[in-house]
PDB file of C-alpha atoms and ligand atoms in Angstrom:
ATOM      1  CA  MET A   1      14.921 230.170 -19.244  1.00  0.00           C
ATOM      2  CA  SER A   2      16.090 227.915 -16.414  1.00  0.00           C
ATOM      3  CA  ASP A   3      19.426 226.091 -16.694  1.00  0.00           C
ATOM      4  CA  LYS A   4      17.591 222.820 -16.986  1.00  0.00           C
ATOM      5  CA  SER A   5      15.406 223.791 -19.920  1.00  0.00           C
ATOM      6  CA  ALA A   6      18.384 225.443 -21.643  1.00  0.00           C
ATOM      7  CA  ASP A   7      20.273 222.147 -21.318  1.00  0.00           C
ATOM      8  CA  LEU A   8      17.290 220.278 -22.650  1.00  0.00           C
ATOM      9  CA  ARG A   9      16.961 222.621 -25.602  1.00  0.00           C
ATOM     10  CA  LEU A  10      20.629 222.187 -26.457  1.00  0.00           C
ATOM     11  CA  LEU A  11      20.323 218.408 -26.234  1.00  0.00           C
ATOM     12  CA  LEU A  12      17.297 218.442 -28.499  1.00  0.00           C
ATOM     13  CA  GLN A  13      18.977 220.726 -31.014  1.00  0.00           C
ATOM     14  CA  ARG A  14      21.993 218.413 -31.122  1.00  0.00           C
ATOM     15  CA  ALA A  15      19.854 215.304 -31.506  1.00  0.00           C
ATOM     16  CA  ILE A  16      17.839 216.832 -34.326  1.00  0.00           C
ATOM     17  CA  LYS A  17      20.960 218.110 -36.085  1.00  0.00           C
ATOM     18  CA  ALA A  18      22.562 214.666 -35.825  1.00  0.00           C
ATOM     19  CA  GLN A  19      19.556 213.101 -37.514  1.00  0.00           C
ATOM     20  CA  ILE A  20      19.450 215.742 -40.249  1.00  0.00           C
ATOM     21  CA  ASP A  21      23.197 215.196 -40.835  1.00  0.00           C
ATOM     22  CA  LEU A  22      22.458 211.537 -41.335  1.00  0.00           C
ATOM     23  CA  GLY A  23      19.977 212.380 -44.063  1.00  0.00           C
ATOM     24  CA  MET A  24      16.976 211.514 -41.935  1.00  0.00           C
ATOM     25  CA  ASP A  25      13.732 213.373 -42.273  1.00  0.00           C
ATOM     26  CA  GLU A  26      11.715 211.996 -39.377  1.00  0.00           C
ATOM     27  CA  LEU A  27      12.343 212.015 -35.661  1.00  0.00           C
ATOM     28  CA  ILE A  28      12.259 208.912 -33.538  1.00  0.00           C
ATOM     29  CA  LEU A  29      10.622 209.802 -30.241  1.00  0.00           C
ATOM     30  CA  THR A  30      10.595 206.978 -27.754  1.00  0.00           C
ATOM     31  CA  PRO A  31       8.305 207.120 -24.729  1.00  0.00           C
ATOM     32  CA  ILE A  32      10.185 206.884 -21.445  1.00  0.00           C
ATOM     33  CA  LYS A  33       9.561 203.532 -19.841  1.00  0.00           C
ATOM     34  CA  GLU A  34       9.895 202.128 -16.337  1.00  0.00           C
ATOM     35  CA  SER A  35      13.130 200.172 -15.994  1.00  0.00           C
ATOM     36  CA  ALA A  36      12.847 196.719 -17.513  1.00  0.00           C
ATOM     37  CA  PRO A  37      12.629 193.591 -15.371  1.00  0.00           C
ATOM     38  CA  PRO A  38      15.723 191.352 -15.461  1.00  0.00           C
ATOM     39  CA  ARG A  39      15.642 189.278 -18.604  1.00  0.00           C
ATOM     40  CA  PRO A  40      15.511 185.497 -18.444  1.00  0.00           C
ATOM     41  CA  ASP A  41      18.710 183.807 -19.509  1.00  0.00           C
ATOM     42  CA  VAL A  42      18.813 182.885 -23.146  1.00  0.00           C
ATOM     43  CA  VAL A  43      19.875 179.314 -23.759  1.00  0.00           C
ATOM     44  CA  ALA A  44      22.843 179.289 -26.113  1.00  0.00           C
ATOM     45  CA  ASP A  45      22.427 177.240 -29.239  1.00  0.00           C
ATOM     46  CA  LYS A  46      24.710 174.405 -30.099  1.00  0.00           C
ATOM     47  CA  TRP A  47      26.764 174.966 -33.233  1.00  0.00           C
ATOM     48  CA  PRO A  48      25.845 174.435 -36.054  1.00  0.00           C
ATOM     49  CA  THR A  49      22.365 175.783 -35.527  1.00  0.00           C
ATOM     50  CA  ASP A  50      20.587 174.930 -38.714  1.00  0.00           C
ATOM     51  CA  GLU A  51      21.216 171.657 -40.460  1.00  0.00           C
ATOM     52  CA  THR A  52      19.087 172.680 -43.425  1.00  0.00           C
ATOM     53  CA  LYS A  53      21.599 175.363 -44.444  1.00  0.00           C
ATOM     54  CA  ALA A  54      24.240 175.043 -47.126  1.00  0.00           C
ATOM     55  CA  PRO A  55      26.869 172.318 -46.582  1.00  0.00           C
ATOM     56  CA  GLU A  56      29.669 174.801 -45.870  1.00  0.00           C
ATOM     57  CA  VAL A  57      27.947 175.605 -42.577  1.00  0.00           C
ATOM     58  CA  MET A  58      28.774 172.117 -41.429  1.00  0.00           C
ATOM     59  CA  MET A  59      32.454 172.737 -42.118  1.00  0.00           C
ATOM     60  CA  GLU A  60      32.656 175.707 -39.754  1.00  0.00           C
ATOM     61  CA  THR A  61      35.086 175.213 -36.937  1.00  0.00           C
ATOM     62  CA  PRO A  62      33.040 175.078 -33.745  1.00  0.00           C
ATOM     63  CA  PRO A  63      34.430 176.990 -30.766  1.00  0.00           C
ATOM     64  CA  LEU A  64      36.804 174.477 -29.216  1.00  0.00           C
ATOM     65  CA  THR A  65      36.571 175.889 -25.733  1.00  0.00           C
ATOM     66  CA  GLN A  66      33.767 177.621 -23.944  1.00  0.00           C
ATOM     67  CA  PHE A  67      34.678 180.386 -21.542  1.00  0.00           C
ATOM     68  CA  GLU A  68      33.134 181.796 -18.368  1.00  0.00           C
ATOM     69  CA  THR A  69      33.547 185.463 -19.240  1.00  0.00           C
ATOM     70  CA  LEU A  70      34.376 187.647 -22.230  1.00  0.00           C
ATOM     71  CA  GLU A  71      37.572 188.733 -20.521  1.00  0.00           C
ATOM     72  CA  ASP A  72      38.708 185.108 -20.044  1.00  0.00           C
ATOM     73  CA  HIS A  73      37.941 184.549 -23.711  1.00  0.00           C
ATOM     74  CA  ARG A  74      39.756 187.690 -24.838  1.00  0.00           C
ATOM     75  CA  LEU A  75      42.840 186.814 -22.802  1.00  0.00           C
ATOM     76  CA  ALA A  76      42.891 183.302 -24.221  1.00  0.00           C
ATOM     77  CA  ILE A  77      42.774 184.399 -27.861  1.00  0.00           C
ATOM     78  CA  CYS A  78      44.444 187.809 -28.009  1.00  0.00           C
ATOM     79  CA  ASP A  79      47.814 186.405 -29.100  1.00  0.00           C
ATOM     80  CA  CYS A  80      46.173 184.415 -31.910  1.00  0.00           C
ATOM     81  CA  GLN A  81      48.405 183.457 -34.825  1.00  0.00           C
ATOM     82  CA  LYS A  82      45.986 181.105 -36.604  1.00  0.00           C
ATOM     83  CA  CYS A  83      46.113 183.155 -39.820  1.00  0.00           C
ATOM     84  CA  SER A  84      48.707 185.427 -41.376  1.00  0.00           C
ATOM     85  CA  LEU A  85      47.020 188.587 -40.056  1.00  0.00           C
ATOM     86  CA  GLY A  86      48.430 187.715 -36.639  1.00  0.00           C
ATOM     87  CA  ALA A  87      51.904 188.592 -37.865  1.00  0.00           C
ATOM     88  CA  SER A  88      50.969 191.934 -39.457  1.00  0.00           C
ATOM     89  CA  ARG A  89      48.535 193.289 -36.873  1.00  0.00           C
ATOM     90  CA  ASN A  90      49.401 195.978 -34.404  1.00  0.00           C
ATOM     91  CA  LYS A  91      46.566 195.324 -31.940  1.00  0.00           C
ATOM     92  CA  PHE A  92      44.115 192.463 -31.658  1.00  0.00           C
ATOM     93  CA  VAL A  93      40.631 194.066 -31.793  1.00  0.00           C
ATOM     94  CA  TYR A  94      38.349 191.925 -29.654  1.00  0.00           C
ATOM     95  CA  GLY A  95      35.237 194.060 -29.134  1.00  0.00           C
ATOM     96  CA  VAL A  96      33.840 196.826 -26.983  1.00  0.00           C
ATOM     97  CA  GLY A  97      30.724 197.754 -25.043  1.00  0.00           C
ATOM     98  CA  ASN A  98      28.259 196.275 -22.598  1.00  0.00           C
ATOM     99  CA  THR A  99      29.156 192.635 -21.941  1.00  0.00           C
ATOM    100  CA  GLN A 100      25.456 191.930 -21.329  1.00  0.00           C
ATOM    101  CA  ALA A 101      24.151 194.020 -24.211  1.00  0.00           C
ATOM    102  CA  ASP A 102      20.762 193.193 -25.681  1.00  0.00           C
ATOM    103  CA  LEU A 103      21.963 194.513 -29.030  1.00  0.00           C
ATOM    104  CA  MET A 104      25.185 193.621 -30.779  1.00  0.00           C
ATOM    105  CA  PHE A 105      26.639 195.263 -33.908  1.00  0.00           C
ATOM    106  CA  ILE A 106      28.974 193.209 -36.051  1.00  0.00           C
ATOM    107  CA  GLY A 107      31.257 194.797 -38.635  1.00  0.00           C
ATOM    108  CA  GLU A 108      33.828 193.434 -40.999  1.00  0.00           C
ATOM    109  CA  ALA A 109      37.388 193.883 -39.758  1.00  0.00           C
ATOM    110  CA  PRO A 110      39.585 196.482 -38.058  1.00  0.00           C
ATOM    111  CA  GLY A 111      40.978 199.288 -40.191  1.00  0.00           C
ATOM    112  CA  ALA A 112      44.110 201.315 -39.546  1.00  0.00           C
ATOM    113  CA  ASP A 113      42.681 203.304 -36.616  1.00  0.00           C
ATOM    114  CA  GLU A 114      41.208 200.238 -34.968  1.00  0.00           C
ATOM    115  CA  ASP A 115      44.479 198.338 -35.421  1.00  0.00           C
ATOM    116  CA  ARG A 116      46.350 201.201 -33.755  1.00  0.00           C
ATOM    117  CA  ILE A 117      43.938 201.640 -30.839  1.00  0.00           C
ATOM    118  CA  GLY A 118      42.676 198.087 -30.346  1.00  0.00           C
ATOM    119  CA  GLU A 119      38.984 199.016 -30.396  1.00  0.00           C
ATOM    120  CA  PRO A 120      36.408 198.443 -33.153  1.00  0.00           C
ATOM    121  CA  PHE A 121      34.872 201.333 -35.083  1.00  0.00           C
ATOM    122  CA  VAL A 122      36.962 204.236 -33.828  1.00  0.00           C
ATOM    123  CA  GLY A 123      37.882 205.754 -37.213  1.00  0.00           C
ATOM    124  CA  ARG A 124      35.661 207.793 -39.546  1.00  0.00           C
ATOM    125  CA  ALA A 125      33.176 204.979 -40.083  1.00  0.00           C
ATOM    126  CA  GLY A 126      33.083 204.467 -36.327  1.00  0.00           C
ATOM    127  CA  GLN A 127      32.289 208.109 -35.700  1.00  0.00           C
ATOM    128  CA  LEU A 128      29.397 207.810 -38.125  1.00  0.00           C
ATOM    129  CA  LEU A 129      28.282 204.645 -36.325  1.00  0.00           C
ATOM    130  CA  ASP A 130      28.247 206.634 -33.072  1.00  0.00           C
ATOM    131  CA  ARG A 131      25.965 209.212 -34.708  1.00  0.00           C
ATOM    132  CA  ILE A 132      23.687 206.518 -36.065  1.00  0.00           C
ATOM    133  CA  LEU A 133      23.486 205.026 -32.554  1.00  0.00           C
ATOM    134  CA  ALA A 134      22.747 208.458 -31.107  1.00  0.00           C
ATOM    135  CA  ALA A 135      19.961 208.931 -33.644  1.00  0.00           C
ATOM    136  CA  ILE A 136      18.197 205.865 -32.223  1.00  0.00           C
ATOM    137  CA  GLU A 137      19.031 206.919 -28.675  1.00  0.00           C
ATOM    138  CA  LEU A 138      21.731 204.339 -28.101  1.00  0.00           C
ATOM    139  CA  SER A 139      25.379 204.611 -27.145  1.00  0.00           C
ATOM    140  CA  ARG A 140      28.521 202.525 -27.475  1.00  0.00           C
ATOM    141  CA  GLN A 141      28.273 201.830 -23.745  1.00  0.00           C
ATOM    142  CA  GLU A 142      24.824 200.276 -24.071  1.00  0.00           C
ATOM    143  CA  VAL A 143      25.461 197.969 -27.035  1.00  0.00           C
ATOM    144  CA  TYR A 144      28.330 195.630 -27.880  1.00  0.00           C
ATOM    145  CA  ILE A 145      30.411 196.116 -31.030  1.00  0.00           C
ATOM    146  CA  ALA A 146      32.657 193.502 -32.637  1.00  0.00           C
ATOM    147  CA  ASN A 147      33.912 192.431 -36.037  1.00  0.00           C
ATOM    148  CA  ILE A 148      34.040 189.221 -38.050  1.00  0.00           C
ATOM    149  CA  LEU A 149      37.857 189.495 -38.123  1.00  0.00           C
ATOM    150  CA  LYS A 150      39.801 190.516 -35.036  1.00  0.00           C
ATOM    151  CA  CYS A 151      42.910 191.616 -36.954  1.00  0.00           C
ATOM    152  CA  ARG A 152      43.380 194.165 -39.705  1.00  0.00           C
ATOM    153  CA  PRO A 153      43.792 192.912 -43.260  1.00  0.00           C
ATOM    154  CA  PRO A 154      46.778 194.781 -44.755  1.00  0.00           C
ATOM    155  CA  GLY A 155      45.766 197.838 -46.785  1.00  0.00           C
ATOM    156  CA  ASN A 156      42.140 197.244 -45.731  1.00  0.00           C
ATOM    157  CA  ARG A 157      41.655 194.556 -48.356  1.00  0.00           C
ATOM    158  CA  ASP A 158      38.576 192.342 -48.006  1.00  0.00           C
ATOM    159  CA  PRO A 159      38.833 189.542 -45.460  1.00  0.00           C
ATOM    160  CA  GLN A 160      39.701 186.222 -47.132  1.00  0.00           C
ATOM    161  CA  PRO A 161      37.409 183.192 -46.715  1.00  0.00           C
ATOM    162  CA  ASP A 162      40.075 181.233 -44.819  1.00  0.00           C
ATOM    163  CA  GLU A 163      40.648 184.141 -42.429  1.00  0.00           C
ATOM    164  CA  MET A 164      36.938 184.444 -41.733  1.00  0.00           C
ATOM    165  CA  GLU A 165      36.629 180.710 -41.225  1.00  0.00           C
ATOM    166  CA  LEU A 166      39.501 180.621 -38.743  1.00  0.00           C
ATOM    167  CA  CYS A 167      38.229 183.667 -36.854  1.00  0.00           C
ATOM    168  CA  PHE A 168      34.543 182.810 -36.850  1.00  0.00           C
ATOM    169  CA  GLY A 169      34.612 180.636 -33.737  1.00  0.00           C
ATOM    170  CA  TYR A 170      35.746 183.684 -31.742  1.00  0.00           C
ATOM    171  CA  LEU A 171      32.717 185.704 -32.744  1.00  0.00           C
ATOM    172  CA  HIS A 172      30.494 182.754 -32.076  1.00  0.00           C
ATOM    173  CA  GLU A 173      31.856 182.467 -28.546  1.00  0.00           C
ATOM    174  CA  GLN A 174      31.345 186.226 -28.029  1.00  0.00           C
ATOM    175  CA  VAL A 175      27.698 185.878 -29.055  1.00  0.00           C
ATOM    176  CA  ARG A 176      27.285 182.858 -26.745  1.00  0.00           C
ATOM    177  CA  LEU A 177      28.696 184.820 -23.794  1.00  0.00           C
ATOM    178  CA  ILE A 178      26.917 188.135 -24.445  1.00  0.00           C
ATOM    179  CA  LYS A 179      23.574 186.518 -25.353  1.00  0.00           C
ATOM    180  CA  PRO A 180      22.294 189.529 -27.279  1.00  0.00           C
ATOM    181  CA  LYS A 181      18.593 189.586 -28.089  1.00  0.00           C
ATOM    182  CA  LEU A 182      19.249 191.279 -31.428  1.00  0.00           C
ATOM    183  CA  ILE A 183      22.165 191.515 -33.825  1.00  0.00           C
ATOM    184  CA  CYS A 184      22.775 194.108 -36.512  1.00  0.00           C
ATOM    185  CA  ALA A 185      25.279 193.194 -39.221  1.00  0.00           C
ATOM    186  CA  LEU A 186      27.035 196.162 -40.816  1.00  0.00           C
ATOM    187  CA  GLY A 187      27.771 195.792 -44.519  1.00  0.00           C
ATOM    188  CA  ARG A 188      27.943 193.013 -47.054  1.00  0.00           C
ATOM    189  CA  ILE A 189      30.942 191.124 -45.704  1.00  0.00           C
ATOM    190  CA  ALA A 190      29.573 190.811 -42.174  1.00  0.00           C
ATOM    191  CA  ALA A 191      26.061 190.045 -43.389  1.00  0.00           C
ATOM    192  CA  GLN A 192      27.114 187.345 -45.824  1.00  0.00           C
ATOM    193  CA  ALA A 193      29.493 185.774 -43.310  1.00  0.00           C
ATOM    194  CA  LEU A 194      26.891 185.656 -40.537  1.00  0.00           C
ATOM    195  CA  LEU A 195      24.062 184.451 -42.729  1.00  0.00           C
ATOM    196  CA  LYS A 196      26.192 182.076 -44.797  1.00  0.00           C
ATOM    197  CA  THR A 197      24.943 183.441 -48.063  1.00  0.00           C
ATOM    198  CA  THR A 198      26.137 185.168 -51.199  1.00  0.00           C
ATOM    199  CA  THR A 199      22.902 187.155 -51.597  1.00  0.00           C
ATOM    200  CA  PRO A 200      23.669 190.846 -52.244  1.00  0.00           C
ATOM    201  CA  LEU A 201      23.281 193.249 -49.339  1.00  0.00           C
ATOM    202  CA  GLY A 202      20.419 195.113 -50.983  1.00  0.00           C
ATOM    203  CA  LYS A 203      18.352 191.922 -50.904  1.00  0.00           C
ATOM    204  CA  LEU A 204      19.268 191.014 -47.323  1.00  0.00           C
ATOM    205  CA  ARG A 205      18.573 194.336 -45.657  1.00  0.00           C
ATOM    206  CA  SER A 206      15.306 195.554 -44.196  1.00  0.00           C
ATOM    207  CA  ARG A 207      14.145 192.161 -42.932  1.00  0.00           C
ATOM    208  CA  TRP A 208      14.964 189.830 -40.070  1.00  0.00           C
ATOM    209  CA  HIS A 209      17.240 186.828 -40.354  1.00  0.00           C
ATOM    210  CA  GLU A 210      18.788 184.679 -37.664  1.00  0.00           C
ATOM    211  CA  PHE A 211      22.309 184.059 -36.493  1.00  0.00           C
ATOM    212  CA  SER A 212      22.878 181.475 -33.772  1.00  0.00           C
ATOM    213  CA  GLY A 213      19.245 181.741 -32.738  1.00  0.00           C
ATOM    214  CA  VAL A 214      19.407 185.543 -32.464  1.00  0.00           C
ATOM    215  CA  PRO A 215      17.191 187.735 -34.694  1.00  0.00           C
ATOM    216  CA  THR A 216      19.600 189.506 -37.032  1.00  0.00           C
ATOM    217  CA  LEU A 217      19.077 192.582 -39.160  1.00  0.00           C
ATOM    218  CA  VAL A 218      21.399 193.659 -41.934  1.00  0.00           C
ATOM    219  CA  THR A 219      22.155 197.186 -43.056  1.00  0.00           C
ATOM    220  CA  TYR A 220      24.762 199.189 -44.955  1.00  0.00           C
ATOM    221  CA  HIS A 221      28.228 199.635 -43.550  1.00  0.00           C
ATOM    222  CA  PRO A 222      28.822 203.160 -42.223  1.00  0.00           C
ATOM    223  CA  ALA A 223      31.883 203.384 -44.491  1.00  0.00           C
ATOM    224  CA  ALA A 224      29.533 202.806 -47.439  1.00  0.00           C
ATOM    225  CA  LEU A 225      27.355 205.702 -46.226  1.00  0.00           C
ATOM    226  CA  LEU A 226      30.405 207.957 -46.243  1.00  0.00           C
ATOM    227  CA  ARG A 227      30.920 207.150 -49.923  1.00  0.00           C
ATOM    228  CA  PHE A 228      27.333 206.815 -51.089  1.00  0.00           C
ATOM    229  CA  ALA A 229      25.019 209.266 -49.352  1.00  0.00           C
ATOM    230  CA  SER A 230      22.065 207.695 -51.158  1.00  0.00           C
ATOM    231  CA  TYR A 231      22.278 204.678 -48.800  1.00  0.00           C
ATOM    232  CA  LYS A 232      21.390 206.877 -45.837  1.00  0.00           C
ATOM    233  CA  ARG A 233      17.650 206.753 -46.389  1.00  0.00           C
ATOM    234  CA  ASP A 234      17.597 202.928 -46.409  1.00  0.00           C
ATOM    235  CA  THR A 235      19.907 202.784 -43.411  1.00  0.00           C
ATOM    236  CA  TRP A 236      17.543 205.031 -41.532  1.00  0.00           C
ATOM    237  CA  GLU A 237      14.633 202.695 -42.381  1.00  0.00           C
ATOM    238  CA  ASP A 238      16.685 199.755 -41.081  1.00  0.00           C
ATOM    239  CA  MET A 239      17.558 201.616 -37.885  1.00  0.00           C
ATOM    240  CA  LYS A 240      13.888 202.342 -37.262  1.00  0.00           C
ATOM    241  CA  LEU A 241      13.137 198.609 -37.614  1.00  0.00           C
ATOM    242  CA  LEU A 242      15.966 197.801 -35.238  1.00  0.00           C
ATOM    243  CA  LYS A 243      14.914 200.385 -32.686  1.00  0.00           C
ATOM    244  CA  ALA A 244      11.265 199.294 -32.769  1.00  0.00           C
ATOM    245  CA  ARG A 245      12.147 195.652 -32.100  1.00  0.00           C
ATOM    246  CA  TYR A 246      14.680 196.635 -29.444  1.00  0.00           C
ATOM    247  CA  GLU A 247      12.078 198.725 -27.631  1.00  0.00           C
ATOM    248  CA  SER A 248       9.424 196.028 -27.937  1.00  0.00           C
ATOM    249  CA  MET A 249      11.695 193.580 -26.099  1.00  0.00           C
ATOM    250  CA  LYS A 250      12.120 195.737 -23.006  1.00  0.00           C
TER     251      LYS A 250
HETATM  252  N1  LIG B   1      35.081 198.880 -40.305  1.00  0.00           N
HETATM  253  C1  LIG B   1      34.710 197.714 -39.722  1.00  0.00           C
HETATM  254  O1  LIG B   1      34.038 196.899 -40.321  1.00  0.00           O
HETATM  255  N2  LIG B   1      35.079 197.504 -38.467  1.00  0.00           N
HETATM  256  C2  LIG B   1      35.797 198.376 -37.756  1.00  0.00           C
HETATM  257  O2  LIG B   1      36.081 198.089 -36.597  1.00  0.00           O
HETATM  258  C3  LIG B   1      36.167 199.580 -38.376  1.00  0.00           C
HETATM  259  C4  LIG B   1      35.792 199.810 -39.641  1.00  0.00           C
HETATM  260  N1  LIG B   2      28.109 197.268 -50.566  1.00  0.00           N
HETATM  261  C1  LIG B   2      28.797 196.768 -49.520  1.00  0.00           C
HETATM  262  O1  LIG B   2      29.634 195.908 -49.661  1.00  0.00           O
HETATM  263  N2  LIG B   2      28.529 197.188 -48.291  1.00  0.00           N
HETATM  264  C2  LIG B   2      27.615 198.117 -48.055  1.00  0.00           C
HETATM  265  O2  LIG B   2      27.419 198.448 -46.902  1.00  0.00           O
HETATM  266  C3  LIG B   2      26.918 198.652 -49.143  1.00  0.00           C
HETATM  267  C4  LIG B   2      27.175 198.212 -50.394  1.00  0.00           C
END
């Protein structure tokens, strides 16, 4: 066998094993496409986006300042002390990935590893997220990953409503600057915060919603998959939905 086909075989074996590890029993095979034409610029929505939503939406703090680039934004907010997590954090965890990503993943808040390193989803849940991305032929470099909260809640407790409220403008500005075409919310906390709802995750997943004018899908948090393997099947269904819409937009 030539070197090239041996490499290919190894790659395929790894990809298939990764999907089996994730509890998946079908393969996603995407046809190779010509490179996509440059996308037209998406017009950012004004905040709030939907006046028919619950009244608390209207109380959200709008982003006070609009920035030219993500890096300008990060530099302006990375010393934030608006809530008490500013005092206890190690590192401010802004976000990571392609600043012009078409697809953005939004999690809950940094954990211990993220707080130490300053990057979202680098711990065990993050490694599983990487495998989920690989299973739909995506990488951290291609997408953008951020959290609702930029600082770690002590002992990984749930984010408090006031913390999310104070931090939310930052995420909103990130979405305005990145202009993703699709968003995937990871877990209940992120999903409910983005969609301004108290509906349980199981009822939100597997269909499209909207955040800030961007089609938004909701699925289980990778940390939940580590604890409850039975969520893997549904997560895989959600990832297939996400991948299909992502491909259809190219
Ligand atoms: N869980 C999250 O929601 N976000 C992270 O960055 C890490 C774990
Ligand atoms: N419950 C949660 O809060 N998150 C999940 O991802 C799954 C169940």
